[in-house]
Amino acid sequence: MSHRTSSRPGPVRRRRLATAATVVLLAGGVAACGSDSASEETDAAPAAGPRPVELAADWLLANRNADGLLENTTSYEGKTSTMTDVGSSIDLALGLSALDLEPAEAEAITDAVEASLADYVGSGGERYAGPTAKALRLVVDQDRDPRAFGGVDLQARVEQAVVRRGAAAGRLRDRSEYGDYANSIGQGYAAAALTELDSPRADQVTDFLLLQQCDEGFFRLAFSEPDARDQSCGAGDAAAADEAPDTTALVAVQLASVAEAAEESGSPDPDVQEALDDVAAWLLAQQAADGSFADPQNGTNANTTGLAGWALHLLGEDEAAARAAAWLRGLQVGQEQTEDGELAEETGAIAYDESSLAQARRHGLSDPLDRSPWVGAGVQAFPALAAADEDGNG
């Protein structure tokens, strides 16, 4: 791969990339081997209850609609509407799969996504590159046919969305009457999926993704215009506004998969690994003393902390990931204290922030407008809880 040319001197230390199995073992506090005395002590210990990550997953699964997908309820100018949220449903399935939780439920969500695919990826003349790449990532993860999923050749669609020549070569591009909203998050899903499929476009897509990493280590969200001569992060005049850890963490989770695939093929990619090292360093610098992360526009919250914690765990930064998980547990119903009253039936749910937790304790989550932000935060936050030990402590 050509990738970017680094301006940073000296070799970069290679970080350990945790596999899904390693994540589960760490989360459960399970030793791979041990003495007979250790085994006897384990046998004598009382059975542990569900782990925080399992409780969160169970709560999210219980919030699916009759079609097997999550929903999002919003209000605009006094009018409330509820829509099927295919994107969050994919997040849930991918999170379950990464942690080796509820494989039958992840399969059922994939079936439901297949039934609702057309509107999500674009039908008729509409082609939405990011959603298509995200759907392809799910298909690859669930070992489905990328050439025939929901009546769509997803692999071909993603490959056709890639700019072939010029400064923007490798960039995903929407084909829509509403404009081009392709960004680094969708580019990350495409890089991971196409790499696993050994697509001829995989290297080009990954190269372009690495161009979106800024010198500080974060990934910007928005691309330059397709006809711009400079497609790198340095070309963006508003790059600082996109420094939210959300984008960077989501990209890092997908790049970790790219790195793992490269290692398994016997050709580790130093450019991808360097990018991940830089992400880890940047995320560590953003973490607050209490383990949380903040979004520049929305303040300290669960889904930003969850995404950053998950990425750090995959990048081998276990101590930082555990602190993020401990902070999240403070927003999880039934963790810091036994809940009764309005939240008695919501064990495992993760509040968006402290204010929303306080509000829910007073008013509950029966109103879909109140519940939706919890679902949205939960699907992106719950994998980070895998960094908590078997006692639920970070």
Short mmCIF file of C-alpha atoms in Angstrom, two decimals:
data_model
loop_
_atom_site.label_atom_id
_atom_site.label_comp_id
_atom_site.label_asym_id
_atom_site.label_seq_id
_atom_site.Cartn_x
_atom_site.Cartn_y
_atom_site.Cartn_z
CA MET A 1 0.00 0.00 0.00
CA SER A 2 1.18 3.50 -0.63
CA HIS A 3 -0.66 5.24 2.23
CA ARG A 4 0.55 8.49 3.70
CA THR A 5 4.12 9.57 4.30
CA SER A 6 4.67 10.17 7.98
CA SER A 7 6.38 13.30 9.22
CA ARG A 8 6.93 11.78 12.66
CA PRO A 9 10.53 10.69 13.31
CA GLY A 10 11.63 7.30 14.54
CA PRO A 11 9.92 3.91 14.77
CA VAL A 12 6.44 3.63 16.18
CA ARG A 13 5.81 1.07 18.91
CA ARG A 14 3.36 -1.57 17.79
CA ARG A 15 0.35 -1.88 20.08
CA ARG A 16 -1.47 -5.09 20.88
CA LEU A 17 -4.79 -5.46 19.08
CA ALA A 18 -7.25 -7.43 21.20
CA THR A 19 -9.38 -9.96 19.38
CA ALA A 20 -13.03 -10.38 20.25
CA ALA A 21 -12.20 -13.49 22.24
CA THR A 22 -9.58 -11.58 24.23
CA VAL A 23 -12.09 -8.83 24.97
CA VAL A 24 -14.54 -11.34 26.39
CA LEU A 25 -11.91 -13.01 28.54
CA LEU A 26 -10.75 -9.70 29.93
CA ALA A 27 -14.30 -8.59 30.56
CA GLY A 28 -15.16 -11.74 32.42
CA GLY A 29 -11.96 -11.85 34.42
CA VAL A 30 -11.31 -15.42 33.20
CA ALA A 31 -7.78 -16.80 33.38
CA ALA A 32 -6.58 -18.94 30.51
CA CYS A 33 -4.81 -21.29 32.88
CA GLY A 34 -4.10 -21.62 36.58
CA SER A 35 -3.12 -23.87 39.46
CA ASP A 36 -5.34 -26.43 41.11
CA SER A 37 -5.73 -24.14 44.12
CA ALA A 38 -6.93 -21.32 41.89
CA SER A 39 -9.42 -23.72 40.32
CA GLU A 40 -10.71 -24.78 43.73
CA GLU A 41 -11.08 -21.14 44.76
CA THR A 42 -13.11 -20.47 41.61
CA ASP A 43 -15.33 -23.46 42.28
CA ALA A 44 -15.99 -22.25 45.81
CA ALA A 45 -16.86 -18.71 44.77
CA PRO A 46 -20.52 -17.80 44.42
CA ALA A 47 -21.89 -17.60 40.91
CA ALA A 48 -21.56 -14.11 39.48
CA GLY A 49 -24.59 -12.34 38.07
CA PRO A 50 -24.80 -10.94 34.55
CA ARG A 51 -21.96 -8.61 33.65
CA PRO A 52 -22.73 -4.94 32.95
CA VAL A 53 -22.17 -5.48 29.22
CA GLU A 54 -24.66 -8.37 29.20
CA LEU A 55 -27.28 -6.34 31.05
CA ALA A 56 -26.87 -3.48 28.56
CA ALA A 57 -27.16 -5.83 25.60
CA ASP A 58 -30.29 -7.46 27.01
CA TRP A 59 -31.95 -4.07 27.54
CA LEU A 60 -31.16 -2.98 24.00
CA LEU A 61 -32.44 -6.23 22.50
CA ALA A 62 -35.71 -5.79 24.39
CA ASN A 63 -36.22 -2.41 22.67
CA ARG A 64 -36.59 -3.81 19.15
CA ASN A 65 -39.87 -3.42 17.33
CA ALA A 66 -42.02 -6.15 15.81
CA ASP A 67 -39.74 -6.20 12.74
CA GLY A 68 -36.71 -6.93 14.90
CA LEU A 69 -35.10 -3.49 14.57
CA LEU A 70 -34.52 -0.53 16.87
CA GLU A 71 -36.51 2.68 16.40
CA ASN A 72 -35.84 6.39 16.76
CA THR A 73 -38.52 8.82 17.87
CA THR A 74 -38.07 12.55 17.24
CA SER A 75 -40.13 15.70 17.49
CA TYR A 76 -40.06 18.66 15.13
CA GLU A 77 -42.31 21.70 15.37
CA GLY A 78 -44.61 19.86 17.71
CA LYS A 79 -44.96 16.79 15.50
CA THR A 80 -43.63 13.47 16.81
CA SER A 81 -42.53 10.75 14.43
CA THR A 82 -41.05 7.28 14.89
CA MET A 83 -38.81 5.68 12.29
CA THR A 84 -37.02 2.37 12.05
CA ASP A 85 -33.35 2.93 12.86
CA VAL A 86 -31.43 0.51 10.65
CA GLY A 87 -28.09 2.16 11.39
CA SER A 88 -28.39 1.73 15.16
CA SER A 89 -29.62 -1.81 14.64
CA ILE A 90 -26.43 -2.56 12.71
CA ASP A 91 -24.41 -1.00 15.54
CA LEU A 92 -26.11 -3.36 17.96
CA ALA A 93 -25.44 -6.44 15.84
CA LEU A 94 -21.80 -5.51 15.29
CA GLY A 95 -21.31 -4.85 18.99
CA LEU A 96 -22.83 -8.19 19.95
CA SER A 97 -20.65 -9.96 17.43
CA ALA A 98 -17.46 -8.21 18.55
CA LEU A 99 -18.07 -9.40 22.10
CA ASP A 100 -19.34 -12.85 21.12
CA LEU A 101 -22.68 -12.16 22.79
CA GLU A 102 -26.09 -13.44 21.66
CA PRO A 103 -25.07 -14.73 18.21
CA ALA A 104 -28.63 -15.83 17.43
CA GLU A 105 -29.89 -12.30 18.12
CA ALA A 106 -27.18 -10.75 15.93
CA GLU A 107 -28.28 -13.12 13.17
CA ALA A 108 -31.92 -12.13 13.67
CA ILE A 109 -31.02 -8.44 13.45
CA THR A 110 -29.13 -9.14 10.23
CA ASP A 111 -32.24 -10.82 8.81
CA ALA A 112 -34.30 -7.78 9.76
CA VAL A 113 -31.77 -5.41 8.18
CA GLU A 114 -31.94 -7.44 4.99
CA ALA A 115 -35.71 -7.02 4.88
CA SER A 116 -35.37 -3.22 5.27
CA LEU A 117 -32.26 -2.72 3.18
CA ALA A 118 -33.56 -0.77 0.16
CA ASP A 119 -34.53 2.42 1.95
CA TYR A 120 -31.35 2.38 4.02
CA VAL A 121 -28.81 2.06 1.20
CA GLY A 122 -30.85 3.88 -1.45
CA SER A 123 -33.18 2.64 -4.13
CA GLY A 124 -34.01 3.78 -7.64
CA GLY A 125 -31.32 6.27 -8.59
CA GLU A 126 -30.30 6.94 -4.99
CA ARG A 127 -27.00 5.46 -3.76
CA TYR A 128 -25.90 6.20 -0.19
CA ALA A 129 -22.25 5.19 0.12
CA GLY A 130 -21.85 5.30 3.92
CA PRO A 131 -24.94 3.26 4.79
CA THR A 132 -24.10 0.79 2.02
CA ALA A 133 -20.60 0.35 3.42
CA LYS A 134 -21.99 -0.12 6.93
CA ALA A 135 -24.45 -2.73 5.70
CA LEU A 136 -21.62 -4.49 3.86
CA ARG A 137 -19.58 -4.51 7.08
CA LEU A 138 -22.46 -6.29 8.81
CA VAL A 139 -22.85 -8.77 5.97
CA VAL A 140 -19.15 -9.65 6.08
CA ASP A 141 -19.22 -9.90 9.87
CA GLN A 142 -22.21 -12.25 9.76
CA ASP A 143 -20.77 -14.34 6.92
CA ARG A 144 -23.60 -13.52 4.53
CA ASP A 145 -23.33 -13.22 0.76
CA PRO A 146 -22.09 -9.70 -0.08
CA ARG A 147 -23.19 -10.20 -3.69
CA ALA A 148 -26.82 -10.98 -2.87
CA PHE A 149 -28.14 -9.44 0.33
CA GLY A 150 -31.65 -8.06 0.29
CA GLY A 151 -31.59 -8.29 -3.49
CA VAL A 152 -28.52 -6.02 -3.68
CA ASP A 153 -24.90 -6.67 -4.65
CA LEU A 154 -23.50 -4.67 -1.75
CA GLN A 155 -19.88 -5.29 -2.61
CA ALA A 156 -20.34 -3.99 -6.14
CA ARG A 157 -22.24 -0.94 -4.88
CA VAL A 158 -19.48 0.01 -2.47
CA GLU A 159 -16.81 -0.54 -5.09
CA GLN A 160 -18.79 1.55 -7.59
CA ALA A 161 -19.00 4.37 -5.02
CA VAL A 162 -15.20 4.67 -4.94
CA VAL A 163 -13.62 7.50 -6.95
CA ARG A 164 -11.10 5.86 -9.28
CA ARG A 165 -8.79 8.68 -10.40
CA GLY A 166 -7.43 12.05 -9.41
CA ALA A 167 -6.67 13.58 -6.03
CA ALA A 168 -9.85 12.07 -4.58
CA ALA A 169 -9.02 8.51 -5.67
CA GLY A 170 -10.29 6.08 -3.06
CA ARG A 171 -12.96 8.43 -1.72
CA LEU A 172 -16.51 7.18 -1.28
CA ARG A 173 -19.14 9.30 -3.00
CA ASP A 174 -22.91 9.45 -2.69
CA ARG A 175 -25.06 9.56 -5.78
CA SER A 176 -28.16 11.35 -4.60
CA GLU A 177 -30.36 14.28 -5.48
CA TYR A 178 -29.91 15.42 -1.87
CA GLY A 179 -26.15 15.86 -2.15
CA ASP A 180 -22.98 14.02 -1.20
CA TYR A 181 -22.69 13.25 2.53
CA ALA A 182 -19.98 10.57 2.39
CA ASN A 183 -17.56 10.92 5.31
CA SER A 184 -14.78 9.23 7.26
CA ILE A 185 -17.11 6.99 9.26
CA GLY A 186 -18.54 5.34 6.15
CA GLN A 187 -15.03 5.24 4.67
CA GLY A 188 -13.92 3.24 7.71
CA TYR A 189 -16.67 0.67 7.27
CA ALA A 190 -15.77 0.37 3.60
CA ALA A 191 -12.07 -0.10 4.34
CA ALA A 192 -12.75 -2.89 6.83
CA ALA A 193 -15.33 -4.71 4.71
CA LEU A 194 -13.43 -4.48 1.43
CA THR A 195 -10.20 -5.57 3.11
CA GLU A 196 -11.84 -8.70 4.47
CA LEU A 197 -13.31 -9.40 1.04
CA ASP A 198 -9.89 -8.91 -0.57
CA SER A 199 -11.46 -6.37 -2.92
CA PRO A 200 -9.24 -4.68 -5.51
CA ARG A 201 -10.53 -1.35 -4.11
CA ALA A 202 -9.53 -2.06 -0.50
CA ASP A 203 -6.06 -0.48 -0.57
CA GLN A 204 -7.27 2.62 -2.37
CA VAL A 205 -10.12 3.11 0.11
CA THR A 206 -7.79 2.63 3.08
CA ASP A 207 -5.23 5.03 1.61
CA PHE A 208 -7.86 7.75 1.32
CA LEU A 209 -9.10 7.08 4.85
CA LEU A 210 -5.60 7.57 6.25
CA LEU A 211 -5.44 10.96 4.50
CA GLN A 212 -8.27 12.08 6.77
CA GLN A 213 -6.14 11.71 9.89
CA CYS A 214 -4.88 15.06 11.12
CA ASP A 215 -1.40 15.68 12.52
CA GLU A 216 -2.75 15.67 16.07
CA GLY A 217 -3.96 12.07 15.62
CA PHE A 218 -7.72 12.51 15.28
CA PHE A 219 -9.77 11.79 12.15
CA ARG A 220 -11.87 14.55 10.67
CA LEU A 221 -15.46 13.71 9.77
CA ALA A 222 -16.11 15.68 6.56
CA PHE A 223 -14.14 15.26 3.35
CA SER A 224 -12.87 17.99 1.08
CA GLU A 225 -14.94 18.62 -2.04
CA PRO A 226 -14.44 15.83 -4.60
CA ASP A 227 -12.72 18.18 -7.05
CA ALA A 228 -10.34 19.72 -4.48
CA ARG A 229 -6.64 19.30 -5.24
CA ASP A 230 -5.80 18.57 -1.61
CA GLN A 231 -7.86 15.77 -0.06
CA SER A 232 -5.92 15.50 3.21
CA CYS A 233 -6.96 16.70 6.65
CA GLY A 234 -4.66 19.69 6.28
CA ALA A 235 -6.90 21.01 3.52
CA GLY A 236 -9.92 21.39 5.79
CA ASP A 237 -10.52 24.89 7.11
CA ALA A 238 -12.82 23.58 9.87
CA ALA A 239 -10.95 20.43 10.91
CA ALA A 240 -10.89 21.48 14.56
CA ALA A 241 -14.70 21.38 14.70
CA ASP A 242 -14.59 17.67 13.88
CA GLU A 243 -12.19 16.67 16.64
CA ALA A 244 -14.92 14.81 18.52
CA PRO A 245 -13.66 11.42 19.72
CA ASP A 246 -16.76 9.77 18.21
CA THR A 247 -15.50 9.93 14.63
CA THR A 248 -11.96 9.01 15.59
CA ALA A 249 -13.04 6.05 17.71
CA LEU A 250 -15.45 4.70 15.09
CA VAL A 251 -12.72 4.86 12.47
CA ALA A 252 -10.21 3.23 14.82
CA VAL A 253 -12.51 0.26 15.49
CA GLN A 254 -12.69 -0.40 11.76
CA LEU A 255 -8.98 0.24 11.17
CA ALA A 256 -8.21 -2.29 13.91
CA SER A 257 -10.01 -4.85 11.76
CA VAL A 258 -7.96 -3.78 8.74
CA ALA A 259 -4.75 -4.19 10.75
CA GLU A 260 -5.80 -7.59 12.03
CA ALA A 261 -6.62 -8.80 8.51
CA ALA A 262 -3.25 -7.56 7.27
CA GLU A 263 -1.46 -9.42 10.05
CA GLU A 264 -3.37 -12.61 9.35
CA SER A 265 -2.39 -12.38 5.70
CA GLY A 266 1.26 -12.20 6.70
CA SER A 267 1.67 -8.62 5.46
CA PRO A 268 1.25 -6.24 8.41
CA ASP A 269 0.66 -2.67 7.31
CA PRO A 270 2.91 -0.19 9.15
CA ASP A 271 0.91 2.81 7.95
CA VAL A 272 -2.33 1.49 9.42
CA GLN A 273 -0.57 0.56 12.63
CA GLU A 274 1.00 4.00 12.89
CA ALA A 275 -2.41 5.58 12.40
CA LEU A 276 -3.78 3.46 15.25
CA ASP A 277 -0.86 4.40 17.50
CA ASP A 278 -1.56 8.05 16.84
CA VAL A 279 -5.28 7.56 17.53
CA ALA A 280 -4.51 5.90 20.86
CA ALA A 281 -2.21 8.73 21.91
CA TRP A 282 -4.79 11.36 20.93
CA LEU A 283 -7.67 9.61 22.68
CA LEU A 284 -5.62 9.17 25.85
CA ALA A 285 -4.96 12.91 25.85
CA GLN A 286 -8.72 13.61 25.61
CA GLN A 287 -9.76 11.40 28.53
CA ALA A 288 -10.83 13.19 31.69
CA ALA A 289 -9.53 12.15 35.10
CA ASP A 290 -12.84 10.38 35.86
CA GLY A 291 -12.52 8.22 32.71
CA SER A 292 -15.08 10.06 30.59
CA PHE A 293 -14.87 11.72 27.18
CA ALA A 294 -16.64 14.82 25.92
CA ASP A 295 -17.99 15.86 22.55
CA PRO A 296 -17.17 19.50 21.69
CA GLN A 297 -20.82 20.25 20.94
CA ASN A 298 -22.64 18.00 23.41
CA GLY A 299 -20.35 17.81 26.42
CA THR A 300 -19.51 14.71 28.45
CA ASN A 301 -21.77 11.82 27.47
CA ALA A 302 -22.12 8.05 27.32
CA ASN A 303 -21.84 7.32 23.62
CA THR A 304 -18.67 9.41 23.18
CA THR A 305 -17.14 7.77 26.24
CA GLY A 306 -18.31 4.35 25.09
CA LEU A 307 -16.89 4.64 21.59
CA ALA A 308 -13.57 5.97 22.86
CA GLY A 309 -13.38 3.30 25.55
CA TRP A 310 -14.09 0.53 23.05
CA ALA A 311 -11.41 1.82 20.68
CA LEU A 312 -8.85 2.10 23.48
CA HIS A 313 -9.60 -1.45 24.60
CA LEU A 314 -9.04 -2.77 21.08
CA LEU A 315 -5.78 -0.80 20.92
CA GLY A 316 -4.47 -2.43 24.08
CA GLU A 317 -4.97 0.59 26.39
CA ASP A 318 -6.73 -1.53 29.00
CA GLU A 319 -6.32 0.78 31.99
CA ALA A 320 -7.83 3.75 30.16
CA ALA A 321 -10.60 1.53 28.77
CA ALA A 322 -11.41 0.26 32.26
CA ARG A 323 -11.72 3.81 33.56
CA ALA A 324 -14.11 4.64 30.73
CA ALA A 325 -16.13 1.53 31.59
CA ALA A 326 -16.25 2.50 35.26
CA TRP A 327 -17.61 5.93 34.36
CA LEU A 328 -20.25 4.36 32.11
CA ARG A 329 -21.37 2.10 34.93
CA GLY A 330 -22.27 5.22 36.87
CA LEU A 331 -24.88 5.93 34.18
CA GLN A 332 -26.15 2.36 33.92
CA VAL A 333 -29.44 1.56 35.60
CA GLY A 334 -29.06 -0.94 38.43
CA GLN A 335 -25.27 -0.67 38.69
CA GLU A 336 -24.37 1.98 41.23
CA GLN A 337 -27.54 1.42 43.25
CA THR A 338 -30.63 -0.76 43.04
CA GLU A 339 -33.27 1.09 41.08
CA ASP A 340 -36.92 1.13 41.98
CA GLY A 341 -39.76 3.44 41.06
CA GLU A 342 -39.69 4.71 37.48
CA LEU A 343 -36.59 2.76 36.45
CA ALA A 344 -37.34 -0.53 38.19
CA GLU A 345 -37.88 -2.33 34.87
CA GLU A 346 -34.97 -0.71 33.00
CA THR A 347 -31.98 -2.57 34.44
CA GLY A 348 -29.00 -2.41 32.11
CA ALA A 349 -30.02 0.77 30.28
CA ILE A 350 -27.31 3.43 29.87
CA ALA A 351 -28.24 7.09 30.21
CA TYR A 352 -26.82 9.63 27.76
CA ASP A 353 -25.54 11.78 30.62
CA GLU A 354 -26.14 12.52 34.31
CA SER A 355 -28.96 14.95 33.56
CA SER A 356 -30.92 12.39 31.53
CA LEU A 357 -30.45 9.81 34.30
CA ALA A 358 -31.85 12.22 36.89
CA GLN A 359 -34.79 13.06 34.62
CA ALA A 360 -35.58 9.39 34.02
CA ARG A 361 -35.55 8.66 37.74
CA ARG A 362 -38.31 11.24 38.09
CA HIS A 363 -40.35 10.57 34.95
CA GLY A 364 -39.34 7.15 33.62
CA LEU A 365 -38.80 6.14 30.00
CA SER A 366 -42.31 5.29 28.91
CA ASP A 367 -42.40 8.21 26.45
CA PRO A 368 -40.57 7.16 23.23
CA LEU A 369 -39.10 10.66 23.02
CA ASP A 370 -37.40 10.05 26.36
CA ARG A 371 -36.39 6.46 25.57
CA SER A 372 -34.83 7.03 22.13
CA PRO A 373 -31.74 8.94 23.37
CA TRP A 374 -31.04 6.08 25.78
CA VAL A 375 -31.21 3.54 22.95
CA GLY A 376 -28.98 5.67 20.74
CA ALA A 377 -26.41 6.11 23.50
CA GLY A 378 -26.58 2.47 24.52
CA VAL A 379 -25.84 0.91 21.14
CA GLN A 380 -22.60 2.87 20.86
CA ALA A 381 -21.63 2.69 24.54
CA PHE A 382 -22.29 -0.91 25.56
CA PRO A 383 -19.22 -2.60 23.96
CA ALA A 384 -16.98 -0.45 26.16
CA LEU A 385 -18.45 -2.13 29.24
CA ALA A 386 -16.51 -5.25 28.26
CA ALA A 387 -13.49 -3.58 29.86
CA ALA A 388 -15.11 -3.90 33.30
CA ASP A 389 -14.04 -6.86 35.42
CA GLU A 390 -16.34 -9.64 36.58
CA ASP A 391 -17.36 -7.66 39.65
CA GLY A 392 -18.52 -4.84 37.40
CA ASN A 393 -15.69 -2.53 38.42
CA GLY A 394 -13.58 -0.68 35.92
#
